[in-house]
CSV table of C-alpha atoms in Angstrom, one decimal:
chain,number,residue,atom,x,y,z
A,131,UNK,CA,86.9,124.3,92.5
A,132,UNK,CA,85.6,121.2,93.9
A,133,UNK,CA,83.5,120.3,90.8
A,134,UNK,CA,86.2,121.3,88.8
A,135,UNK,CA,88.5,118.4,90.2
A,136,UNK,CA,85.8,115.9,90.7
A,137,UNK,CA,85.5,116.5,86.7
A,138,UNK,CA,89.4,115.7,86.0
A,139,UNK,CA,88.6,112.7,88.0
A,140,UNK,CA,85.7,111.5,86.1
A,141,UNK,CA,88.1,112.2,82.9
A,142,UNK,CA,90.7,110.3,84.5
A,143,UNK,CA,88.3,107.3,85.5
A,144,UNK,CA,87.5,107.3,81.8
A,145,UNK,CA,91.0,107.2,80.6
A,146,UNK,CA,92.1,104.4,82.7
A,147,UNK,CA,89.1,102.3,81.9
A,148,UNK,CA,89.5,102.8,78.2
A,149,UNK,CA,93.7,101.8,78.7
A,150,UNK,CA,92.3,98.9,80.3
A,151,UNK,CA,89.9,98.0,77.6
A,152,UNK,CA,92.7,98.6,75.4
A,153,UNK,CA,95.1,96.0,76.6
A,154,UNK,CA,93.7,93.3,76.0
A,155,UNK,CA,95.8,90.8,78.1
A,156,UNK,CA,94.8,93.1,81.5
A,157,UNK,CA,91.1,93.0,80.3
A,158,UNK,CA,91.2,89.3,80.1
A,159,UNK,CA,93.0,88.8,83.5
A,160,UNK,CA,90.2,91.2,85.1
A,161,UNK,CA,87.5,89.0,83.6
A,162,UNK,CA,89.1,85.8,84.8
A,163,UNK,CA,89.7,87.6,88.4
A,164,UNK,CA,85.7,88.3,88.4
A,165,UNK,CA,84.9,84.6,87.9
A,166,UNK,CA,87.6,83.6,90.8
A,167,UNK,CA,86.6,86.5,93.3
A,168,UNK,CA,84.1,89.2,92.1
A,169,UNK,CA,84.9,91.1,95.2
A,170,UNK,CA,89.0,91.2,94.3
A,171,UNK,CA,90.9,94.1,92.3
A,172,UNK,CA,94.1,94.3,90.4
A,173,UNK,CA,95.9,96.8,92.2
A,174,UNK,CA,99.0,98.6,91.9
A,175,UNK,CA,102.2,98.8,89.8
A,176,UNK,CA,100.0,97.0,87.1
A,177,UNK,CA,97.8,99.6,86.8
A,178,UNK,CA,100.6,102.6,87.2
A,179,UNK,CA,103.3,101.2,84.4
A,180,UNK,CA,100.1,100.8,82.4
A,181,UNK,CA,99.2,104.4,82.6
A,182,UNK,CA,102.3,105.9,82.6
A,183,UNK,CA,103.5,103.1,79.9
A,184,UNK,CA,100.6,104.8,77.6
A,185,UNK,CA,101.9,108.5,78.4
A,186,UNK,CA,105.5,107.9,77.2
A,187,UNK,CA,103.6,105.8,74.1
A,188,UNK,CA,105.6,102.9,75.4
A,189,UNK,CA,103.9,99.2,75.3
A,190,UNK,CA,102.8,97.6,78.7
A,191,UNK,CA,104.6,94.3,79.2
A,192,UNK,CA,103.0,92.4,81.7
A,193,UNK,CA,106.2,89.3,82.1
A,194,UNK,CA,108.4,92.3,83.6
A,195,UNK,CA,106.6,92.8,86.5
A,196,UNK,CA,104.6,91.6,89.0
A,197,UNK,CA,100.2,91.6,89.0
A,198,UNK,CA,98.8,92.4,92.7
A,199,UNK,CA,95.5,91.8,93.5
A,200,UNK,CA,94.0,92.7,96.7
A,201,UNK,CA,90.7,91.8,98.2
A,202,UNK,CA,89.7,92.6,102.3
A,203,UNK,CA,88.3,89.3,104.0
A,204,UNK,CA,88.5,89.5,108.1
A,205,UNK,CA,86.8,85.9,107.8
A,206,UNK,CA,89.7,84.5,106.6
A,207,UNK,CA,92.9,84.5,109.3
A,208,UNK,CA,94.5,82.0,107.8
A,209,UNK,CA,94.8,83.3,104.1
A,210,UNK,CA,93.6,80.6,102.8
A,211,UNK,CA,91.3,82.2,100.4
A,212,UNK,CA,94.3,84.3,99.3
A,213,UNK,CA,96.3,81.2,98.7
A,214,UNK,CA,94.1,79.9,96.6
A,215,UNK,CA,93.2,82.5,94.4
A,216,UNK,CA,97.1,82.7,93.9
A,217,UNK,CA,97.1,79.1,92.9
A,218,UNK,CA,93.8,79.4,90.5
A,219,UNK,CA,95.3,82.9,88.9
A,220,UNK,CA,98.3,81.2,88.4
A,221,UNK,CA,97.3,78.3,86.8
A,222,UNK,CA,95.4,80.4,84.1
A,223,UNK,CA,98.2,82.9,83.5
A,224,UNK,CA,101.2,80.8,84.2
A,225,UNK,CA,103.4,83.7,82.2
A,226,UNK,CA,102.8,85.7,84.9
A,227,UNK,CA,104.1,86.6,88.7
A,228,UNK,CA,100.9,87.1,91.1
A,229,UNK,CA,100.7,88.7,94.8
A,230,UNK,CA,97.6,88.3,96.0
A,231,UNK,CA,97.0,89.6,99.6
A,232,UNK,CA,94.3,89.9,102.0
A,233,UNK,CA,94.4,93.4,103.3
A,234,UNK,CA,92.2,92.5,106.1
A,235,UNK,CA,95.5,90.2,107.5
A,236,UNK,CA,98.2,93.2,106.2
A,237,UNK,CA,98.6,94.2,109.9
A,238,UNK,CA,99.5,90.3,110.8
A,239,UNK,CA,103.1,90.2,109.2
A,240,UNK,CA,103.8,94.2,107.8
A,241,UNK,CA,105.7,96.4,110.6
A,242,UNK,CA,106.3,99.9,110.5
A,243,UNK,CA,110.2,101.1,110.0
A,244,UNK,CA,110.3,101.1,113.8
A,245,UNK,CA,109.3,97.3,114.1
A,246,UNK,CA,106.3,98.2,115.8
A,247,UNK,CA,102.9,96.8,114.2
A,248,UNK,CA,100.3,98.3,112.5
A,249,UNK,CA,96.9,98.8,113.4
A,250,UNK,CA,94.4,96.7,111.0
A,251,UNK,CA,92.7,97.8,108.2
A,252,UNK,CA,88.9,98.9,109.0
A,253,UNK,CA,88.7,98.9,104.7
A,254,UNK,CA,90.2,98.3,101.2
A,255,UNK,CA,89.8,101.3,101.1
A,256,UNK,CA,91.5,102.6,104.1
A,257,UNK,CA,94.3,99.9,103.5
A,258,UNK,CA,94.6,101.5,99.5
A,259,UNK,CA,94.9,104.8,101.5
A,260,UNK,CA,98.4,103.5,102.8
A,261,UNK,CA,100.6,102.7,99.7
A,262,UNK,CA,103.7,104.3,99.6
A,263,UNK,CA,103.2,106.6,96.4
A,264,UNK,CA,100.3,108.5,95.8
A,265,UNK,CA,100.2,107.5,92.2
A,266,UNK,CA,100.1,103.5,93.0
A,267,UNK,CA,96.9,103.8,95.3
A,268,UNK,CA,94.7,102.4,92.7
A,269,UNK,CA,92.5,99.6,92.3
A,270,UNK,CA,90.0,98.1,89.8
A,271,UNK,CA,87.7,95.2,89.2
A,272,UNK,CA,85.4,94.2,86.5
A,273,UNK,CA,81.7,93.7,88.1
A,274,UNK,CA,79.0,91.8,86.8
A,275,UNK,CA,77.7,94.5,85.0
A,276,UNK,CA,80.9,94.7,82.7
A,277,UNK,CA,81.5,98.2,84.4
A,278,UNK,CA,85.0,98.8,86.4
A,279,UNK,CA,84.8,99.7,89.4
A,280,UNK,CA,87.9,102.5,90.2
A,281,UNK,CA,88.6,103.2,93.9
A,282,UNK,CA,91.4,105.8,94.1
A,283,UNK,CA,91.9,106.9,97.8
A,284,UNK,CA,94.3,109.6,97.3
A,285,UNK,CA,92.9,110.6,93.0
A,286,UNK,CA,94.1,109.9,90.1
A,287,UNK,CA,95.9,113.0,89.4
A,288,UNK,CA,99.2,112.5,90.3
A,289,UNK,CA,99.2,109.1,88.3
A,290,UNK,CA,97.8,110.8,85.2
A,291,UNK,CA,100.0,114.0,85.6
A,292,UNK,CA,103.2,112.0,86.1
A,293,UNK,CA,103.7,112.9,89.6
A,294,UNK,CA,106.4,110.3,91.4
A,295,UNK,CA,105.0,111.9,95.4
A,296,UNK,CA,105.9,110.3,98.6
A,297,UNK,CA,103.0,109.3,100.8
A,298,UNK,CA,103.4,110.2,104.2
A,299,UNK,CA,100.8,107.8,105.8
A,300,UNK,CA,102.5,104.5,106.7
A,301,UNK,CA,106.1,104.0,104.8
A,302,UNK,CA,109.1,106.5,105.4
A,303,UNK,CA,110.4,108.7,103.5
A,304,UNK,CA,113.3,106.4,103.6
A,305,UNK,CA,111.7,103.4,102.2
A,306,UNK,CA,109.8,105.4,99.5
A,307,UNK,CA,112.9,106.8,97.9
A,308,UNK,CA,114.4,103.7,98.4
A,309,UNK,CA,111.7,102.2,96.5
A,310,UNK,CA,112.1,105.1,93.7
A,311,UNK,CA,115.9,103.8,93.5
A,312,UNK,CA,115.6,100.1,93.1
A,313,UNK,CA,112.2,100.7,90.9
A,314,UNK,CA,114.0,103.0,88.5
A,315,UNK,CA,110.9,104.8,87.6
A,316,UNK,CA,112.6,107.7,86.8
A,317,UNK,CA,115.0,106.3,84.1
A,318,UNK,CA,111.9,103.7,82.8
A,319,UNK,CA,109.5,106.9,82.3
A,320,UNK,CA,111.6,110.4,81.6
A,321,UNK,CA,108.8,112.4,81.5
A,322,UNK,CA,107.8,112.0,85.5
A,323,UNK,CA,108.5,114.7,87.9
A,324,UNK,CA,109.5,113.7,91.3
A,325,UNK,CA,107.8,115.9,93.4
A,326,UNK,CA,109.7,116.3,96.8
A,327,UNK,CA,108.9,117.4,100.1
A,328,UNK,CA,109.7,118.3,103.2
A,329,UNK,CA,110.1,115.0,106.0
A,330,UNK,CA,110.3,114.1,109.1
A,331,UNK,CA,112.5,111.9,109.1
């Protein structure tokens, strides 16, 4: 069983690098991102509307939303690497809206619901572990060997099965279907399936 969904990964991996390859306005701004930051990904809603974009044959436009890119520095308190890599991304792609955070700084500003703080990231990884849907946990980066590199804390399956799941690790239930609402995924892509669950809260 375990081989057999290590294998749908693989074949997920595969699909999502040849989407990328495939948009050609992504591929460039992953190429420019290596020769700003090798060690930052584009992350996120980017990479989600482009897969689920492709499984409703839709076209990705990148204007309508925002790019994150993430990259985990605990050197760098003061963001100023992040603001900078902002600024230089920005310049290049002035069409479109960047984010670019530090995820080693994440606990410095981002409460839980409660107001309390959270503990900091150990990881990307661990920090890509957090996002509110399972299906927006994904990063990439182009290395210097023209490979991508795919990190995927929770899989790829729900994103390439259109799976809108809640998960439970840091944001409430709350915020997630809040985020569900003001999103509209379900009326932007009619072939998800929302897959609800039982909550605390």
């Amino acid at each position: 069983m375990q081989e057999e969904l290590e294998s749908l990964d693989r074949q997920n991996i595969m699909a999502l690098q040849q989407m990328l390859r495939n948009h050609g306005a992504l591929w460039q701004c992953l190429e420019v991102l290596r020769s700003l930051h090798p060690d930052a990904y584009i992350s996120a809603g980017a990479l989600r509307n482009l897969v689920w974009s492709n499984l409703h044959a839709q076209a990705l436009v990148l204007e309508q939303s925002e790019i994150d890119v993430i990259f985990y520095d605990p050197t760098d308190p003061e963001d100023h690497v992040a603001k900078r890599l902002a600024q230089q991304l920005q310049t290049h792609f002035p069409e479109y809206l960047w984010d670019v955070v530090n995820q080693a700084n994440v606990h410095r500003w981002y409460t839980h619901a409660d107001g309390q703080p959270i503990a900091a990231y150990s990881s990307l990884f661990e920090a890509v572990s957090m996002w509110p849907e399972t299906a927006t946990a994904v990063v990439v980066r182009l290395c210097l060997d023209e490979q991508l590199e795919v990190v995927a804390p929770l899989g790829l399956a729900d994103l390439f099965e259109l799976k809108l799941r809640w998960n439970p690790r840091m944001v409430s239930h709350a915020v997630f279907l809040q985020r569900m609402q003001s999103k509209a995924f379900l009326q932007k892509w009619s072939k998800l399936r929302w897959v609800q669950q039982e909550c605390a809260d």
